[in-house]
Coordinates of C-alpha atoms in Angstrom, one line a residue:
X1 CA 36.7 -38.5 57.5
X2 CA 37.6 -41.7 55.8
X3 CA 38.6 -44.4 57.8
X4 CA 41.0 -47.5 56.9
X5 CA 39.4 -50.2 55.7
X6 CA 41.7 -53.9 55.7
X7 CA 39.0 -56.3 55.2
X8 CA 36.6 -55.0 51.9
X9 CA 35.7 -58.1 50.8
X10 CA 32.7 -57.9 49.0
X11 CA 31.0 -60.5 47.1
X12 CA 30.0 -58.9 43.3
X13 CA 26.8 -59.0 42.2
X14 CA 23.8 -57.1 40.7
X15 CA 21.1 -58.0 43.4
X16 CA 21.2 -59.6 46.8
X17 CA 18.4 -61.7 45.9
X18 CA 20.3 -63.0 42.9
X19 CA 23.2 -63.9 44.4
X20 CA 24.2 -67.6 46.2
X21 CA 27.1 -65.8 48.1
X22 CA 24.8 -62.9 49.8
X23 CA 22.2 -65.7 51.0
X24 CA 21.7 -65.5 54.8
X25 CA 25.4 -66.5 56.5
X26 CA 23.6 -68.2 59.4
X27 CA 22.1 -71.2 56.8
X28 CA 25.7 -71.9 55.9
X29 CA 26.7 -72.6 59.2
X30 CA 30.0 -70.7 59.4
X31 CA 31.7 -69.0 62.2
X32 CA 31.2 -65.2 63.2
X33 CA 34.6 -63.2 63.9
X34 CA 37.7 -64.6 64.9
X35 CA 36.7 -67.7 64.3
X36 CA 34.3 -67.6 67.9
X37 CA 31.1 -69.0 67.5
X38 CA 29.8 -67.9 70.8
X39 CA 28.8 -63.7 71.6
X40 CA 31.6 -60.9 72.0
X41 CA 31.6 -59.5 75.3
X42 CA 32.0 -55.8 74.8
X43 CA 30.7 -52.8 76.3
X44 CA 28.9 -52.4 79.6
X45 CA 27.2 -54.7 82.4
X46 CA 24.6 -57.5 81.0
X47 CA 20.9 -57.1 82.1
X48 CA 21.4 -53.7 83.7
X49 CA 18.6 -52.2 81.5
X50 CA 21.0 -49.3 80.0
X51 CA 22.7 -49.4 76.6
X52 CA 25.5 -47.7 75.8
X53 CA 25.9 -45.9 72.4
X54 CA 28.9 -43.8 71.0
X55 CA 28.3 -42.5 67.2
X56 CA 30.0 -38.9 65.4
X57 CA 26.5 -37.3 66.1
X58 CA 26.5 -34.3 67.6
X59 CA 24.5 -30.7 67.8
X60 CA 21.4 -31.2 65.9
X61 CA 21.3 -34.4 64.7
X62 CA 22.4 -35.6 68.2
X63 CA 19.1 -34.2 69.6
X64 CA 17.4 -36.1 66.5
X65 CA 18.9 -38.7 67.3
X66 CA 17.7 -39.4 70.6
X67 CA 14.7 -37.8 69.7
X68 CA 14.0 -40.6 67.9
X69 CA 14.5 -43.0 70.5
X70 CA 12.7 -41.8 73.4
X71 CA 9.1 -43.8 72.6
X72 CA 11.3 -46.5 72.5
X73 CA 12.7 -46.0 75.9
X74 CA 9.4 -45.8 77.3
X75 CA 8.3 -48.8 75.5
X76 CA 10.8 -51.2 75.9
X77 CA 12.5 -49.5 79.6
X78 CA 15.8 -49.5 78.7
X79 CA 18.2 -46.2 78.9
X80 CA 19.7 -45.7 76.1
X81 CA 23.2 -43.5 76.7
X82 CA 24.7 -41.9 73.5
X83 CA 27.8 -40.1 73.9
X84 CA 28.8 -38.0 70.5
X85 CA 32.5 -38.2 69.5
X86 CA 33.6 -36.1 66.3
X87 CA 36.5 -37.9 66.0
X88 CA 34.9 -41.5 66.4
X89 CA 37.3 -43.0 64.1
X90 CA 39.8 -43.2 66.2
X91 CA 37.8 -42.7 69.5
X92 CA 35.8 -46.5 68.3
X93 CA 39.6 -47.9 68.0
X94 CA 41.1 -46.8 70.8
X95 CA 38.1 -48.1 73.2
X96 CA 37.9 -51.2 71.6
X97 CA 41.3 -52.0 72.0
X98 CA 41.5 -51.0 75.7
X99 CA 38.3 -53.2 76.4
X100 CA 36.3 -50.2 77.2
X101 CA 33.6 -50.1 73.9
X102 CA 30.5 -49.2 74.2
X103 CA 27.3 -51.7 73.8
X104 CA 26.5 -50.2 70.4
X105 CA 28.8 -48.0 67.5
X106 CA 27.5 -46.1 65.1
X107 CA 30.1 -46.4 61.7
X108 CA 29.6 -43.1 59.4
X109 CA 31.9 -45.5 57.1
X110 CA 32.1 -49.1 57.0
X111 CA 36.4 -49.8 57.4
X112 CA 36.8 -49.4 60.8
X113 CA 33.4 -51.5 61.5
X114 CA 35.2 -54.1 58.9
X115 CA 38.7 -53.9 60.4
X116 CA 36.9 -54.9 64.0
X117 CA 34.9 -57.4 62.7
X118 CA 38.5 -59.0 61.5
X119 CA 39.0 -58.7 65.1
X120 CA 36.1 -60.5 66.8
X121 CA 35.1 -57.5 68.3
X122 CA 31.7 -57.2 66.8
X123 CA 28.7 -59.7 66.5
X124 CA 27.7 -60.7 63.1
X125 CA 24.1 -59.7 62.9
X126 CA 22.9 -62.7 61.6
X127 CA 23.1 -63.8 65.3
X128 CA 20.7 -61.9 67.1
X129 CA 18.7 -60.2 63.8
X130 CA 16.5 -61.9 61.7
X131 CA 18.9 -61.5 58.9
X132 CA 16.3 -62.5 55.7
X133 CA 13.3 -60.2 57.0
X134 CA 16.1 -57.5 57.7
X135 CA 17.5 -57.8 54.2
X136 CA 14.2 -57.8 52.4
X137 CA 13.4 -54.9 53.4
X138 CA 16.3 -52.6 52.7
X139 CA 17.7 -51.0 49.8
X140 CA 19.2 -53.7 47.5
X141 CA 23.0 -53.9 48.5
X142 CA 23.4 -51.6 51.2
X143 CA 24.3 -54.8 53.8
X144 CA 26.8 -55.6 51.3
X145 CA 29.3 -52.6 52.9
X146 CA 29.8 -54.4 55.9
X147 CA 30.3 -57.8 54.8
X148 CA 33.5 -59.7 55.7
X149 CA 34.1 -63.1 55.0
X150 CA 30.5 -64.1 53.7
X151 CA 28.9 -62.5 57.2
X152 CA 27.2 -59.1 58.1
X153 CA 28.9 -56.8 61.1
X154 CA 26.5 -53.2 60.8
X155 CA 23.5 -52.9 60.3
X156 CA 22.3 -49.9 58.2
X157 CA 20.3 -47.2 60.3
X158 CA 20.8 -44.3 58.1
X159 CA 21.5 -43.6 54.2
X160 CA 23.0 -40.8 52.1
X161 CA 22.0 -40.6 48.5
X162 CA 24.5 -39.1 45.9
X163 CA 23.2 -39.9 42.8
X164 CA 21.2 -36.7 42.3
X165 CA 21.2 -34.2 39.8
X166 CA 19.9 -31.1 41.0
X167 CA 18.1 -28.0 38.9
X168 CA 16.7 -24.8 39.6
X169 CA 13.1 -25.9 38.6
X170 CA 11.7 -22.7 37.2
X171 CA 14.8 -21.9 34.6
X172 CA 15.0 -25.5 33.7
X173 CA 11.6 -25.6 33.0
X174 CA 11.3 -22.7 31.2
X175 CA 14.8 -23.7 29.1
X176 CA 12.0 -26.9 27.9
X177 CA 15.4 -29.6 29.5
X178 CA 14.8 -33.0 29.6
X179 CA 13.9 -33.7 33.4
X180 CA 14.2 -37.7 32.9
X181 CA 17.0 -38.2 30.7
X182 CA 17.5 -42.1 30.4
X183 CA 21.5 -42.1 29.9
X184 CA 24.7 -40.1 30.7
X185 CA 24.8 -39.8 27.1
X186 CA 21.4 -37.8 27.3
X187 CA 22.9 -35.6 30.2
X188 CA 25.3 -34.7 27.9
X189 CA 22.5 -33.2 25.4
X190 CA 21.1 -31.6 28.0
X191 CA 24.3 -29.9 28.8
X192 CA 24.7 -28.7 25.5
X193 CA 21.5 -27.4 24.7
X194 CA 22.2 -25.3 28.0
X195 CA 25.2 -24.1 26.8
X196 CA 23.9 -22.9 23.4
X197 CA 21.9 -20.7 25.3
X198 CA 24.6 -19.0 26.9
X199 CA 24.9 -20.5 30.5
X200 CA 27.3 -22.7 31.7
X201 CA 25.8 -25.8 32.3
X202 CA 27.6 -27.4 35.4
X203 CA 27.5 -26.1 38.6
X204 CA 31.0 -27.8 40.0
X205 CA 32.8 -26.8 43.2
X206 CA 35.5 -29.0 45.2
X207 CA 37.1 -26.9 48.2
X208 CA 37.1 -28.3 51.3
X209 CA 40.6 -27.4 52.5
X210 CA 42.5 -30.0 53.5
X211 CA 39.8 -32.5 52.0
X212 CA 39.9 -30.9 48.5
X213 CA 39.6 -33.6 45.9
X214 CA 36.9 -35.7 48.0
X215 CA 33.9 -34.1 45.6
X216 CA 35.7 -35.5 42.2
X217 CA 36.3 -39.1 43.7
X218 CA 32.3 -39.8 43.5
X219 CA 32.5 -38.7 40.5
X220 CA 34.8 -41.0 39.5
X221 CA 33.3 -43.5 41.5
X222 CA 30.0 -42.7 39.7
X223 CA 30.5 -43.6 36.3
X224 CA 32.8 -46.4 37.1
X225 CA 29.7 -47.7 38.9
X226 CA 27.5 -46.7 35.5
X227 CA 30.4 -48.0 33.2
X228 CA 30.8 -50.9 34.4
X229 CA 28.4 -52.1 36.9
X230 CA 28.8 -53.1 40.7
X231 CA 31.4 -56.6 40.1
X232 CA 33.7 -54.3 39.0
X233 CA 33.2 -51.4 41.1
X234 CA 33.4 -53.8 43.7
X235 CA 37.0 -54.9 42.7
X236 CA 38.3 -51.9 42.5
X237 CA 37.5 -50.6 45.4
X238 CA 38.6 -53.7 47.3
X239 CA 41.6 -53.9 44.9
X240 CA 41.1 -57.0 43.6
X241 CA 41.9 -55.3 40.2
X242 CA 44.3 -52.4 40.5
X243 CA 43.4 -48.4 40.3
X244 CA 44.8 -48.1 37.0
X245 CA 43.0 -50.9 35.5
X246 CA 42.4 -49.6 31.7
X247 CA 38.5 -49.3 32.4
X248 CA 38.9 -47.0 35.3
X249 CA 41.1 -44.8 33.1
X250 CA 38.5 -44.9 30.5
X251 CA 35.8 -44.1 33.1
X252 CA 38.3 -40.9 34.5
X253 CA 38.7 -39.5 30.6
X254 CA 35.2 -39.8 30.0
X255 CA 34.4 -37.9 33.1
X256 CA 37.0 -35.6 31.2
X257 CA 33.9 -34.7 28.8
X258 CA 32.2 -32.4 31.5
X259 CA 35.4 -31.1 32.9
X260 CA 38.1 -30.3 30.4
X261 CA 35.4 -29.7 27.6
X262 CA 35.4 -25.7 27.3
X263 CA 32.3 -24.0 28.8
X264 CA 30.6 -26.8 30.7
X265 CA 31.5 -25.8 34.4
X266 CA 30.8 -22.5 36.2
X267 CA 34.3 -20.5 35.9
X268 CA 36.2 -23.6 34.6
X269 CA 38.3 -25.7 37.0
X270 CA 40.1 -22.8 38.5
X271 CA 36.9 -22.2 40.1
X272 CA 36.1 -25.8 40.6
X273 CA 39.4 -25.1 42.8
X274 CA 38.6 -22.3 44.9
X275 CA 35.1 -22.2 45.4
X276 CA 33.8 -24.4 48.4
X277 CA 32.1 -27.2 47.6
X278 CA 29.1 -26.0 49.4
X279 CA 28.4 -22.9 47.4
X280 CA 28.0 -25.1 43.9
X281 CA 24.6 -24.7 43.7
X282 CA 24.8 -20.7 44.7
X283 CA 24.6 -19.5 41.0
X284 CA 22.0 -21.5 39.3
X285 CA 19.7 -19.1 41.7
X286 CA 20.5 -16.0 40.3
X287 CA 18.3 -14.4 37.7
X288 CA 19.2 -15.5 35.0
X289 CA 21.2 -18.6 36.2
X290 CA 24.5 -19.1 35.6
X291 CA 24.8 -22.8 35.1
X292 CA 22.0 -25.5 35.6
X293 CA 23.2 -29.3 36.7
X294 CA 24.7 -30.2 40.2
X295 CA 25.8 -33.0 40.9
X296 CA 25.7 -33.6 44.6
X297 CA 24.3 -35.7 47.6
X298 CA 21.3 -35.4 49.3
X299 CA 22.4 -32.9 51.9
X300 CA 23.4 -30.6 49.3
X301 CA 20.2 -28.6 49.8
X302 CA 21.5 -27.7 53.7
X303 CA 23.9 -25.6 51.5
X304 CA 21.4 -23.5 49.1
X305 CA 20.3 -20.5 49.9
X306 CA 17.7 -19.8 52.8
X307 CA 14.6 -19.0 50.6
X308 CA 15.5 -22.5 48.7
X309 CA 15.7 -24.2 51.3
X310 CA 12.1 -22.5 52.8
X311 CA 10.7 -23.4 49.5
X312 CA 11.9 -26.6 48.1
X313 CA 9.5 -28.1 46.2
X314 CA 9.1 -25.1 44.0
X315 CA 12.8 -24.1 43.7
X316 CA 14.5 -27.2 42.7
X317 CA 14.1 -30.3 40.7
X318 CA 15.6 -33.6 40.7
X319 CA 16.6 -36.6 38.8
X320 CA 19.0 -39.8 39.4
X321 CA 22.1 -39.9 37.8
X322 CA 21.3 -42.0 34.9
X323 CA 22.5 -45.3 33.4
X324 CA 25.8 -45.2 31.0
X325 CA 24.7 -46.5 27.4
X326 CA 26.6 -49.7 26.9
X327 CA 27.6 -50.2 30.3
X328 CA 25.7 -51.8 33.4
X329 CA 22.6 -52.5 32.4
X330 CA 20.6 -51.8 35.9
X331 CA 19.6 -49.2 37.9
X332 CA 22.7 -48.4 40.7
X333 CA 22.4 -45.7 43.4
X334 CA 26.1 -44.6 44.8
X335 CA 25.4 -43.5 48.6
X336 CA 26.9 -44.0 52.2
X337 CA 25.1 -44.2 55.6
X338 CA 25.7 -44.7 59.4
X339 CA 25.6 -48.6 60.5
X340 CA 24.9 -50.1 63.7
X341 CA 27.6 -52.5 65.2
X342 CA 27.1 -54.5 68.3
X343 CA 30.1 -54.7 70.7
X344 CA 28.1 -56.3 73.3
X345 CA 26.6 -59.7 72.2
X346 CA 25.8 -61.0 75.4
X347 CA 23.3 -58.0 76.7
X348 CA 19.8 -59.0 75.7
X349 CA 18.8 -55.2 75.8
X350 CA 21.4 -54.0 73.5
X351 CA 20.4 -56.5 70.8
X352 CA 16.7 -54.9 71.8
X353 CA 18.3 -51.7 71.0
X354 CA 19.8 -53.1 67.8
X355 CA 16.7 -54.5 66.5
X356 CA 14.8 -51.1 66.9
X357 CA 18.1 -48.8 65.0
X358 CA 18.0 -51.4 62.0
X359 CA 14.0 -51.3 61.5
X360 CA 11.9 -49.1 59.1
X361 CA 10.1 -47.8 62.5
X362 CA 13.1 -45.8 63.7
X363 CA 13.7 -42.5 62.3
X364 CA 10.7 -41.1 61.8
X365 CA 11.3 -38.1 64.5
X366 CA 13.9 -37.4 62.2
X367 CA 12.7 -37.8 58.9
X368 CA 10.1 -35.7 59.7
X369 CA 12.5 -32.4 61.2
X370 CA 14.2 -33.0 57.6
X371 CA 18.6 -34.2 57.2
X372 CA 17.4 -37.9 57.5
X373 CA 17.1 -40.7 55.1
X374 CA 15.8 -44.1 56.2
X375 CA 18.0 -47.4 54.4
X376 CA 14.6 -49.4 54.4
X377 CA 12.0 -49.9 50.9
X378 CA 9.3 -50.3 53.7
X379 CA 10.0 -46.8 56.0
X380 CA 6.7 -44.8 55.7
X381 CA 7.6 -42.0 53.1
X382 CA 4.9 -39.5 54.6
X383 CA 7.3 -39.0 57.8
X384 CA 9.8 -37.0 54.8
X385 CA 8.8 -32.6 55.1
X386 CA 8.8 -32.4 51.0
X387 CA 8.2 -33.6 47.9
X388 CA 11.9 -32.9 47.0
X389 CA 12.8 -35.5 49.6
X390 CA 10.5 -38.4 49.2
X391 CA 11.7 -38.3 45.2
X392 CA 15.5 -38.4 46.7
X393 CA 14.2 -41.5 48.9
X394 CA 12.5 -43.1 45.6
X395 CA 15.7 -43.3 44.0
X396 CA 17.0 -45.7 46.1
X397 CA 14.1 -47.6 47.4
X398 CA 13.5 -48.1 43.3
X399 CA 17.5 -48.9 42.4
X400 CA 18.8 -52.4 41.5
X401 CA 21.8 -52.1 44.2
X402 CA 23.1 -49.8 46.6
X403 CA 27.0 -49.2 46.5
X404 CA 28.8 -47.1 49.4
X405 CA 31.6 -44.1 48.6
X406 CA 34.1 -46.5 46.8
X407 CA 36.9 -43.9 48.4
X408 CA 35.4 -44.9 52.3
X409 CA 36.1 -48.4 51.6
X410 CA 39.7 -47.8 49.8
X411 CA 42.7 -47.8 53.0
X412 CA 43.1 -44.1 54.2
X413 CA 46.1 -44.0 52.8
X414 CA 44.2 -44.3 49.2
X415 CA 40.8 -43.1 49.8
X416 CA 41.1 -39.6 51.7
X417 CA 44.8 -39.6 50.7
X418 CA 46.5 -39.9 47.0
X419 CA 42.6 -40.8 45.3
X420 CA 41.7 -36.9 46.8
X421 CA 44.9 -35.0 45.8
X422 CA 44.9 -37.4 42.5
X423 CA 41.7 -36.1 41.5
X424 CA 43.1 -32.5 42.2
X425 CA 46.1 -32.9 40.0
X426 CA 43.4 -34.0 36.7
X427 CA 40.9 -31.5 37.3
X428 CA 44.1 -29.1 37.3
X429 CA 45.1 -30.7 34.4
X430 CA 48.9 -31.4 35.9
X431 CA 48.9 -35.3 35.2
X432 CA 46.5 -37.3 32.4
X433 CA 43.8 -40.0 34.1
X434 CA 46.5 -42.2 33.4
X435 CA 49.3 -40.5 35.1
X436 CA 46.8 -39.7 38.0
X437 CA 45.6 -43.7 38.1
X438 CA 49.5 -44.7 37.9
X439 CA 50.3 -42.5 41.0
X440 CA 47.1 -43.6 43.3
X441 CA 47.9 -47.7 42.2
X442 CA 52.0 -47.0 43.3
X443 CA 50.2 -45.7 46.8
X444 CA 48.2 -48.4 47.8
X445 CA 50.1 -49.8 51.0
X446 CA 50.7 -53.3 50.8
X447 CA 49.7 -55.5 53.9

């Protein structure tokens, strides 16, 4: 779930290699958390040859995981001890605070990484990593999430991509649909072409129980990125400018052209209610389909049905979510990821450990089993099981910047609070965008 973030203080830009304030922390000479200068001394004994990790992996991806790290154990003769925690949120906080982290934390969101590294709890990476060869070889941006005053604190060992649209290929072929459209604008033909022929063209679904809402903030989140490029996504989501900042309400009523135009979304918002989120996709399989476009992450295909899933390549298409006409000019890729913190700056073997998470040679164990994306432009793209997957991994490895879930860096209070059960109320159609951005701007707790 989200986590609170107090420290989001993001430098805006378009590219990292653009941009005097992202240049490598360590040439400027400043001082790592809590104004220390030396190592943090987390986590467990120095030179003992084990490393301690505690991430929110567990079942599957937990074997995966240390799957994945098991030539390096051999290799390097370090133990390497992950412990799962679903609730790592709190879990990460409450160890910290009692002196009792572990060497290494994996962040499935980057406030609680931010909110220790205000601390001094973690080591800025530029410390042990070779920050420029690191940076080079990521996605454009993605460091940017875990930045706090001008330095780095995680390192990014996984991504998520949600920029996708997603198509049953053989319908959408047949239907003669535009497969590359260049602009939102061009999405929006598509749509309409679809629903002249009788289907609905959106396949839109937001239940998630308690979490209901969480689907319609990246899409909010998405064309405010499109709108108005990543400076003032950036701002917003760091609340430099406020939530009802007249070009977020523009960017909520022009989402309003997919979801309060009649016919554009599988069984109207009533259904975009009460339909879990992971069955969106379920209709555009039938025979004929019943809508066509999903908008959705890359693990969206752990949802589709069985014989999809068995046959990718053949049953779905993809596309990125494409540039707004008249707004930022580059290519952006909304995501999120897991990153790597070091507690432990004084163990030699942990920052071993550290150095292996944040290259492009971990992961491909996983990659290869399938659920896994690698952060890094250089990661071998024959380790991914499909075609379906290496196009999701192009997307980002190709995109001009990287932004994470704007609502995981907004305070909890905002960002898996009033932004979710805002988004509720305008798909229901019970407040306007700007009654729904009035209401989220009057929640965000002052500090």
């Amino acid at each position: 779930m989200r986590t609170l973030s107090t420290a989001a203080l993001l430098c805006g830009v378009v590219a990292m290699s653009t941009s005097a304030c992202l240049q490598n922390p360590a040439s400027t000479g400043g001082d790592s958390a809590g104004g220390l200068n030396g190592a943090v001394k987390g986590g467990s004994a120095v030179g003992d040859k084990e490393v301690t990790i505690l991430g929110a992996f567990g079942g599957d991806e937990e074997k995966l995981f240390t799957e994945s790290l098991k030539k390096f154990q051999e290799r390097s003769g370090i133990t390497v001890k992950y412990v799962g925690d679903q609730d790592f949120a709190t879990t990460i906080k409450s160890k910290a605070s009692s002196g009792d982290s572990p060497d290494i934390g994996l962040f499935p969101q980057p406030g609680g990484l931010l909110e220790m590294a205000a601390q001094g709890k973690i080591q800025p990476i530029d410390s042990y990593l070779d920050y420029d060869k690191l940076n080079s070889s990521l996605v454009p941006g993605f460091m940017d999430a875990s930045r706090y005053k001008g330095r780095v604190y995680g390192a990014p060992m996984r991504m998520a991509v949600k920029s996708i649209i997603w198509y049953p290929k053989a319908a959408y072929t047949a239907g003669g649909y535009d497969k590359a459209p260049a602009t939102v604008q061009d999405v929006y033909t598509v749509a309409d072409q679809i629903k002249a022929k009788g289907i609905a063209p959106w396949c839109i679904a937001w239940n998630s129980d308690q979490a209901t809402g969480w689907v319609g903030t990246d899409w909010l989140e998405e064309y405010v990125l499109r709108m108005y490029g990543p400076e003032v996504y950036d701002r917003w989501t760091s609340h430099k400018i406020p939530f009802n900042d007249p070009r977020i309400v523009k960017a909520l009523d022009e989402l309003g052209k997919i979801y309060k135009a009649p016919g554009m979304v599988y069984g109207g918002n009533k259904a975009v209610l009460s339909t879990k989120f992971g069955l969106a996709m379920t209709p555009a399989f039938s025979n004929p389909p019943r809508c066509m476009l999903h908008r959705q992450g890359n693990f969206a295909t752990t949802f589709y049905p069985k014989n999809v899933q068995a046959d990718l390549d053949n049953q779905v298409g993809t596309y990125p979510f494409p540039a707004f006409a008249g707004g930022y000019k580059g290519k952006p890729i909304l995501g999120g990821g897991d990153l790597a913190a070091l507690f432990n700056g004084t163990d030699p073997d942990a920052k071993k450990v550290m150095e292996f998470l944040s290259s492009d040679a971990f992961g491909a164990e996983w990659a290869r089993a399938g659920g896994w994306l690698s952060p890094h432009k250089t990661f071998d793209m024959k380790n991914y099981p499909d075609e379906t997957t290496r196009n999701v991994a192009t997307m980002a490895t190709t995109a001009d910047v990287f932004r994470f879930d704007g609502s995981d860096l907004m305070p909890k209070e905002v960002g898996s609070g009033t932004f979710w059960t805002g988004m509720v109320d305008w798909v229901n159609g019970t407040k306007s965008s700007q009654q729904v951005a009035d209401a989220i701007e009057q929640s965000w707790p002052q500090r």
